[in-house]
């Protein structure tokens, strides 16, 4: 990380939105929330791991693999997982494969609307290194430059069994108290923001929207 | 001393109702999943969901009414329950029932939804506004057969006290309202289908259609409060119907069996029929159920 990238923008300027709408958005950057007492946190992490609500937003071709997961063939509700249609209530964001620059904008807005703690699962090779789109003009190559990722599931596309294994990995990470992506995003907010703004040329949205 | 004992009994009663309501919800989710050919979430999943919702660290708000929405909803569920005598003749589970409690309970069933409508309106999500409109329209529609049925019952038993109505049904199975006044019972059971918000009447929450309806913007402990209310409100409604139409309960096991059986009506209808459109649902309640209610009233 170069020092030029680490420019601090406090309070947020929200330069992307029109002047008369700026007061509608928050101008404070996110803050990390410390974990509670060790034993309380262990109990809460158990609850978080066993009640993962997925944000139902198919971001790439990998989203097609989520349908068999939700229906009777591989029913993930038996692991306490559920699709939620709103980012406010979700705790897991599944990035389903390649991310075009246009989708990245929506992904960032949705991710920021989710509440701490929140987890990101990167699906497919495209999120790891770009996969078959690594030299495409319109897709991002490495997801963790833009969002903190907890678990990657490699493959093109990963089978539902592999995704379930990824979720099991995510669960054990949460229970071990190591899935602190939301806090990491808050701590390294400026670095993530500058990376995002480097890719998204027409930044016409607020800098941070809860 | 009396007040302290009463408060303690009430607390015990509310906790039992809450745990039973959430357990029933969990069992129903499991049953629905089995009908779909899925394995389904564990029975205790509603409890984990509530803990998890309350374990969220950050929370956003859209204004004062946004906070009050779930509080009103929870107060509505709690108010419905505490004025219903849950177990006939029990000191612990008689709650705060008094001689005119039936009218108050009917009011409380409405109250929570109105509060939620205000809170969801302040959330500002378009889907919430659509759902609130649908919800209030549907609630007005199913309240009509329910109210007609209640009036029929009040004239039949000549009282507005739930305890008296239960006492009048203690002479045996044939003295239950379902046998002495079947028209009123069926009108009210149709209304119960609407109240329980299972398919085909789940036009308010309507998953996959309008994201989640009123609670779209709710998260964290506010959502946890709504989920807690779901447990207690389900108990309250089922116990009310058991008291009014199915002879009440003399102890907790009978209460559990009867309320579960009444809930199964909603579940069987729910897994068999797809969702109505909003206008179809409202027309349905103003049709056969209302006619049944009017007939029940005329016969009395």
PDB file of C-alpha atoms in Angstrom, chain A residues 21-207:
ATOM      1  CA  UNK A  21     -28.922  15.639  -2.117  1.00  0.00           C
ATOM      2  CA  UNK A  22     -25.760  15.432  -0.014  1.00  0.00           C
ATOM      3  CA  UNK A  23     -27.563  16.016   3.253  1.00  0.00           C
ATOM      4  CA  UNK A  24     -29.542  12.805   2.664  1.00  0.00           C
ATOM      5  CA  UNK A  25     -26.440  10.643   3.082  1.00  0.00           C
ATOM      6  CA  UNK A  26     -24.186  10.147   6.036  1.00  0.00           C
ATOM      7  CA  UNK A  27     -20.829  11.910   5.988  1.00  0.00           C
ATOM      8  CA  UNK A  28     -19.100   9.776   8.628  1.00  0.00           C
ATOM      9  CA  UNK A  29     -16.987   6.816   7.674  1.00  0.00           C
ATOM     10  CA  UNK A  30     -17.761   3.458   9.310  1.00  0.00           C
ATOM     11  CA  UNK A  31     -16.200   2.560  12.630  1.00  0.00           C
ATOM     12  CA  UNK A  32     -15.048  -0.825  13.877  1.00  0.00           C
ATOM     13  CA  UNK A  33     -17.046  -2.410  16.697  1.00  0.00           C
ATOM     14  CA  UNK A  34     -14.991  -4.213  19.339  1.00  0.00           C
ATOM     15  CA  UNK A  35     -15.893  -7.774  20.301  1.00  0.00           C
ATOM     16  CA  UNK A  36     -17.576  -8.306  23.651  1.00  0.00           C
ATOM     17  CA  UNK A  37     -16.447 -10.445  26.550  1.00  0.00           C
ATOM     18  CA  UNK A  38     -14.792 -13.661  25.335  1.00  0.00           C
ATOM     19  CA  UNK A  39     -17.500 -16.067  26.502  1.00  0.00           C
ATOM     20  CA  UNK A  40     -20.433 -13.869  25.449  1.00  0.00           C
ATOM     21  CA  UNK A  41     -18.842 -13.392  22.060  1.00  0.00           C
ATOM     22  CA  UNK A  42     -18.321 -17.132  21.686  1.00  0.00           C
ATOM     23  CA  UNK A  43     -22.039 -17.707  22.293  1.00  0.00           C
ATOM     24  CA  UNK A  44     -23.063 -14.921  19.901  1.00  0.00           C
ATOM     25  CA  UNK A  45     -20.680 -16.241  17.253  1.00  0.00           C
ATOM     26  CA  UNK A  46     -22.321 -19.642  17.580  1.00  0.00           C
ATOM     27  CA  UNK A  47     -25.704 -18.018  16.922  1.00  0.00           C
ATOM     28  CA  UNK A  48     -24.297 -16.009  14.001  1.00  0.00           C
ATOM     29  CA  UNK A  49     -22.774 -19.106  12.448  1.00  0.00           C
ATOM     30  CA  UNK A  50     -25.984 -21.093  12.742  1.00  0.00           C
ATOM     31  CA  UNK A  51     -28.268 -18.434  11.361  1.00  0.00           C
ATOM     32  CA  UNK A  52     -26.603 -17.183   8.189  1.00  0.00           C
ATOM     33  CA  UNK A  53     -28.919 -15.094   6.071  1.00  0.00           C
ATOM     34  CA  UNK A  54     -27.808 -14.752   2.477  1.00  0.00           C
ATOM     35  CA  UNK A  55     -28.347 -11.586   0.527  1.00  0.00           C
ATOM     36  CA  UNK A  56     -30.377 -12.735  -2.453  1.00  0.00           C
ATOM     37  CA  UNK A  57     -28.530 -10.815  -5.143  1.00  0.00           C
ATOM     38  CA  UNK A  58     -27.102 -12.817  -8.006  1.00  0.00           C
ATOM     39  CA  UNK A  59     -23.993 -10.932  -9.038  1.00  0.00           C
ATOM     40  CA  UNK A  60     -22.559 -13.204 -11.729  1.00  0.00           C
ATOM     41  CA  UNK A  61     -23.039 -16.519 -13.506  1.00  0.00           C
ATOM     42  CA  UNK A  62     -22.277 -18.354 -10.235  1.00  0.00           C
ATOM     43  CA  UNK A  63     -25.641 -17.291  -8.892  1.00  0.00           C
ATOM     44  CA  UNK A  64     -27.171 -20.073 -10.992  1.00  0.00           C
ATOM     45  CA  UNK A  65     -25.558 -22.556  -8.610  1.00  0.00           C
ATOM     46  CA  UNK A  66     -27.451 -21.064  -5.683  1.00  0.00           C
ATOM     47  CA  UNK A  67     -30.881 -22.191  -6.916  1.00  0.00           C
ATOM     48  CA  UNK A  68     -30.281 -25.912  -6.369  1.00  0.00           C
ATOM     49  CA  UNK A  69     -28.874 -24.965  -2.963  1.00  0.00           C
ATOM     50  CA  UNK A  70     -32.109 -23.309  -1.924  1.00  0.00           C
ATOM     51  CA  UNK A  71     -34.474 -25.958  -3.282  1.00  0.00           C
ATOM     52  CA  UNK A  72     -35.044 -29.579  -2.407  1.00  0.00           C
ATOM     53  CA  UNK A  73     -31.895 -31.129  -3.915  1.00  0.00           C
ATOM     54  CA  UNK A  74     -29.330 -29.434  -1.619  1.00  0.00           C
ATOM     55  CA  UNK A  75     -31.519 -27.754   0.961  1.00  0.00           C
ATOM     56  CA  UNK A  76     -29.311 -25.277   2.845  1.00  0.00           C
ATOM     57  CA  UNK A  77     -32.119 -24.280   5.194  1.00  0.00           C
ATOM     58  CA  UNK A  78     -31.174 -27.410   7.146  1.00  0.00           C
ATOM     59  CA  UNK A  79     -27.948 -25.585   8.095  1.00  0.00           C
ATOM     60  CA  UNK A  80     -29.947 -22.583   9.286  1.00  0.00           C
ATOM     61  CA  UNK A  81     -29.330 -20.568   6.125  1.00  0.00           C
ATOM     62  CA  UNK A  82     -31.976 -18.545   4.391  1.00  0.00           C
ATOM     63  CA  UNK A  83     -32.096 -16.136   1.483  1.00  0.00           C
ATOM     64  CA  UNK A  84     -33.140 -12.623   2.516  1.00  0.00           C
ATOM     65  CA  UNK A  85     -34.281 -10.133  -0.106  1.00  0.00           C
ATOM     66  CA  UNK A  86     -32.925  -7.102   1.736  1.00  0.00           C
ATOM     67  CA  UNK A  87     -29.323  -6.212   2.642  1.00  0.00           C
ATOM     68  CA  UNK A  88     -30.451  -4.775   5.978  1.00  0.00           C
ATOM     69  CA  UNK A  89     -31.183  -8.209   7.400  1.00  0.00           C
ATOM     70  CA  UNK A  90     -28.574 -10.291   5.610  1.00  0.00           C
ATOM     71  CA  UNK A  91     -25.242 -11.356   7.008  1.00  0.00           C
ATOM     72  CA  UNK A  92     -23.638 -13.187   4.086  1.00  0.00           C
ATOM     73  CA  UNK A  93     -22.973 -11.618   0.726  1.00  0.00           C
ATOM     74  CA  UNK A  94     -22.240 -14.156  -2.006  1.00  0.00           C
ATOM     75  CA  UNK A  95     -20.313 -12.731  -4.924  1.00  0.00           C
ATOM     76  CA  UNK A  96     -21.373 -15.181  -7.602  1.00  0.00           C
ATOM     77  CA  UNK A  97     -18.443 -15.109  -9.992  1.00  0.00           C
ATOM     78  CA  UNK A  98     -17.190 -12.341 -12.272  1.00  0.00           C
ATOM     79  CA  UNK A  99     -17.856  -8.774 -11.211  1.00  0.00           C
ATOM     80  CA  UNK A 100     -18.264  -6.201 -13.915  1.00  0.00           C
ATOM     81  CA  UNK A 101     -17.512  -2.608 -12.987  1.00  0.00           C
ATOM     82  CA  UNK A 102     -21.212  -1.828 -13.192  1.00  0.00           C
ATOM     83  CA  UNK A 103     -22.104  -4.661 -10.786  1.00  0.00           C
ATOM     84  CA  UNK A 104     -19.283  -3.667  -8.431  1.00  0.00           C
ATOM     85  CA  UNK A 105     -21.044  -0.355  -7.815  1.00  0.00           C
ATOM     86  CA  UNK A 106     -24.226  -2.137  -6.722  1.00  0.00           C
ATOM     87  CA  UNK A 107     -22.229  -4.662  -4.720  1.00  0.00           C
ATOM     88  CA  UNK A 108     -20.476  -1.907  -2.777  1.00  0.00           C
ATOM     89  CA  UNK A 109     -23.744  -0.115  -2.038  1.00  0.00           C
ATOM     90  CA  UNK A 110     -25.419  -3.348  -0.930  1.00  0.00           C
ATOM     91  CA  UNK A 111     -22.439  -4.412   1.150  1.00  0.00           C
ATOM     92  CA  UNK A 112     -22.316  -1.109   2.977  1.00  0.00           C
ATOM     93  CA  UNK A 113     -26.009  -1.357   3.828  1.00  0.00           C
ATOM     94  CA  UNK A 114     -25.508  -4.670   5.582  1.00  0.00           C
ATOM     95  CA  UNK A 115     -25.005  -4.464   9.315  1.00  0.00           C
ATOM     96  CA  UNK A 116     -21.892  -5.441  11.223  1.00  0.00           C
ATOM     97  CA  UNK A 117     -20.951  -8.341  11.473  1.00  0.00           C
ATOM     98  CA  UNK A 118     -21.195  -9.292   7.805  1.00  0.00           C
ATOM     99  CA  UNK A 119     -19.382 -11.883   5.747  1.00  0.00           C
ATOM    100  CA  UNK A 120     -18.442 -12.168   2.097  1.00  0.00           C
ATOM    101  CA  UNK A 121     -18.092 -15.423   0.159  1.00  0.00           C
ATOM    102  CA  UNK A 122     -16.344 -15.227  -3.195  1.00  0.00           C
ATOM    103  CA  UNK A 123     -17.595 -17.841  -5.624  1.00  0.00           C
ATOM    104  CA  UNK A 124     -15.603 -19.156  -8.558  1.00  0.00           C
ATOM    105  CA  UNK A 125     -12.176 -18.437  -9.965  1.00  0.00           C
ATOM    106  CA  UNK A 126     -13.233 -15.024 -11.252  1.00  0.00           C
ATOM    107  CA  UNK A 127     -13.305 -13.625  -7.738  1.00  0.00           C
ATOM    108  CA  UNK A 128      -9.865 -15.058  -6.937  1.00  0.00           C
ATOM    109  CA  UNK A 129      -7.840 -13.815  -9.898  1.00  0.00           C
ATOM    110  CA  UNK A 130     -10.232 -12.920 -12.692  1.00  0.00           C
ATOM    111  CA  UNK A 131     -10.525 -16.472 -14.031  1.00  0.00           C
ATOM    112  CA  UNK A 132     -11.419 -16.620 -17.691  1.00  0.00           C
ATOM    113  CA  UNK A 133     -12.089 -12.871 -17.642  1.00  0.00           C
ATOM    114  CA  UNK A 134      -8.666 -11.873 -16.325  1.00  0.00           C
ATOM    115  CA  UNK A 135      -7.894  -9.667 -19.329  1.00  0.00           C
ATOM    116  CA  UNK A 136     -11.401  -8.371 -19.823  1.00  0.00           C
ATOM    117  CA  UNK A 137     -11.777  -4.598 -20.082  1.00  0.00           C
ATOM    118  CA  UNK A 138     -14.858  -4.544 -17.910  1.00  0.00           C
ATOM    119  CA  UNK A 139     -14.413  -6.934 -14.979  1.00  0.00           C
ATOM    120  CA  UNK A 140     -12.428  -6.695 -11.768  1.00  0.00           C
ATOM    121  CA  UNK A 141      -9.786  -9.339 -11.178  1.00  0.00           C
ATOM    122  CA  UNK A 142      -9.213  -9.583  -7.452  1.00  0.00           C
ATOM    123  CA  UNK A 143     -12.268  -9.198  -5.245  1.00  0.00           C
ATOM    124  CA  UNK A 144     -10.381  -8.609  -2.001  1.00  0.00           C
ATOM    125  CA  UNK A 145      -8.999  -5.308  -3.261  1.00  0.00           C
ATOM    126  CA  UNK A 146     -12.548  -3.949  -3.022  1.00  0.00           C
ATOM    127  CA  UNK A 147     -14.266  -5.898  -0.230  1.00  0.00           C
ATOM    128  CA  UNK A 148     -12.896  -7.970   2.648  1.00  0.00           C
ATOM    129  CA  UNK A 149     -13.541 -11.611   1.670  1.00  0.00           C
ATOM    130  CA  UNK A 150     -13.888 -14.346   4.288  1.00  0.00           C
ATOM    131  CA  UNK A 151     -14.028 -17.467   2.140  1.00  0.00           C
ATOM    132  CA  UNK A 152     -13.216 -18.193  -1.484  1.00  0.00           C
ATOM    133  CA  UNK A 153     -14.742 -21.173  -3.242  1.00  0.00           C
ATOM    134  CA  UNK A 154     -12.627 -21.897  -6.322  1.00  0.00           C
ATOM    135  CA  UNK A 155     -13.953 -23.527  -9.471  1.00  0.00           C
ATOM    136  CA  UNK A 156     -15.627 -22.564 -12.693  1.00  0.00           C
ATOM    137  CA  UNK A 157     -18.336 -22.983 -11.596  1.00  0.00           C
ATOM    138  CA  UNK A 158     -18.066 -24.603  -8.158  1.00  0.00           C
ATOM    139  CA  UNK A 159     -20.643 -27.350  -7.673  1.00  0.00           C
ATOM    140  CA  UNK A 160     -23.258 -26.894  -4.924  1.00  0.00           C
ATOM    141  CA  UNK A 161     -21.351 -29.424  -2.798  1.00  0.00           C
ATOM    142  CA  UNK A 162     -18.268 -27.188  -2.981  1.00  0.00           C
ATOM    143  CA  UNK A 163     -20.343 -24.174  -1.977  1.00  0.00           C
ATOM    144  CA  UNK A 164     -21.720 -26.069   1.030  1.00  0.00           C
ATOM    145  CA  UNK A 165     -18.140 -26.956   1.987  1.00  0.00           C
ATOM    146  CA  UNK A 166     -17.304 -23.256   1.679  1.00  0.00           C
ATOM    147  CA  UNK A 167     -20.158 -22.382   4.006  1.00  0.00           C
ATOM    148  CA  UNK A 168     -18.912 -24.950   6.510  1.00  0.00           C
ATOM    149  CA  UNK A 169     -15.517 -23.252   6.334  1.00  0.00           C
ATOM    150  CA  UNK A 170     -17.191 -19.888   6.864  1.00  0.00           C
ATOM    151  CA  UNK A 171     -19.061 -21.248   9.876  1.00  0.00           C
ATOM    152  CA  UNK A 172     -15.891 -22.519  11.520  1.00  0.00           C
ATOM    153  CA  UNK A 173     -14.220 -19.166  10.820  1.00  0.00           C
ATOM    154  CA  UNK A 174     -17.091 -17.309  12.453  1.00  0.00           C
ATOM    155  CA  UNK A 175     -17.111 -19.617  15.456  1.00  0.00           C
ATOM    156  CA  UNK A 176     -13.382 -19.105  15.867  1.00  0.00           C
ATOM    157  CA  UNK A 177     -14.065 -15.360  15.977  1.00  0.00           C
ATOM    158  CA  UNK A 178     -11.914 -14.641  12.917  1.00  0.00           C
ATOM    159  CA  UNK A 179     -14.588 -13.448  10.498  1.00  0.00           C
ATOM    160  CA  UNK A 180     -14.221  -9.742  11.262  1.00  0.00           C
ATOM    161  CA  UNK A 181     -14.508  -8.495   7.684  1.00  0.00           C
ATOM    162  CA  UNK A 182     -16.836  -5.646   8.608  1.00  0.00           C
ATOM    163  CA  UNK A 183     -14.343  -4.293  11.156  1.00  0.00           C
ATOM    164  CA  UNK A 184     -11.510  -4.711   8.673  1.00  0.00           C
ATOM    165  CA  UNK A 185     -13.489  -2.745   6.098  1.00  0.00           C
ATOM    166  CA  UNK A 186     -13.977   0.040   8.626  1.00  0.00           C
ATOM    167  CA  UNK A 187     -10.328   0.081   9.707  1.00  0.00           C
ATOM    168  CA  UNK A 188      -8.932   0.112   6.171  1.00  0.00           C
ATOM    169  CA  UNK A 189     -11.813   2.148   4.778  1.00  0.00           C
ATOM    170  CA  UNK A 190      -9.659   4.667   2.934  1.00  0.00           C
ATOM    171  CA  UNK A 191      -7.630   1.966   1.220  1.00  0.00           C
ATOM    172  CA  UNK A 192     -10.764   0.128   0.068  1.00  0.00           C
ATOM    173  CA  UNK A 193     -12.386   3.384  -1.076  1.00  0.00           C
ATOM    174  CA  UNK A 194      -9.393   4.465  -3.117  1.00  0.00           C
ATOM    175  CA  UNK A 195      -9.235   1.031  -4.755  1.00  0.00           C
ATOM    176  CA  UNK A 196     -12.928   1.170  -5.579  1.00  0.00           C
ATOM    177  CA  UNK A 197     -12.687   4.686  -6.986  1.00  0.00           C
ATOM    178  CA  UNK A 198      -9.736   3.692  -9.147  1.00  0.00           C
ATOM    179  CA  UNK A 199     -11.904   1.141 -10.939  1.00  0.00           C
ATOM    180  CA  UNK A 200     -15.234   2.958 -10.949  1.00  0.00           C
ATOM    181  CA  UNK A 201     -14.679   6.036 -13.087  1.00  0.00           C
ATOM    182  CA  UNK A 202     -18.185   7.497 -12.910  1.00  0.00           C
ATOM    183  CA  UNK A 203     -18.595   7.548  -9.130  1.00  0.00           C
ATOM    184  CA  UNK A 204     -22.125   8.974  -8.873  1.00  0.00           C
ATOM    185  CA  UNK A 205     -23.080   7.602  -5.467  1.00  0.00           C
ATOM    186  CA  UNK A 206     -22.435   8.499  -1.834  1.00  0.00           C
ATOM    187  CA  UNK A 207     -19.019   7.565  -0.426  1.00  0.00           C
TER     188      UNK A 207
END
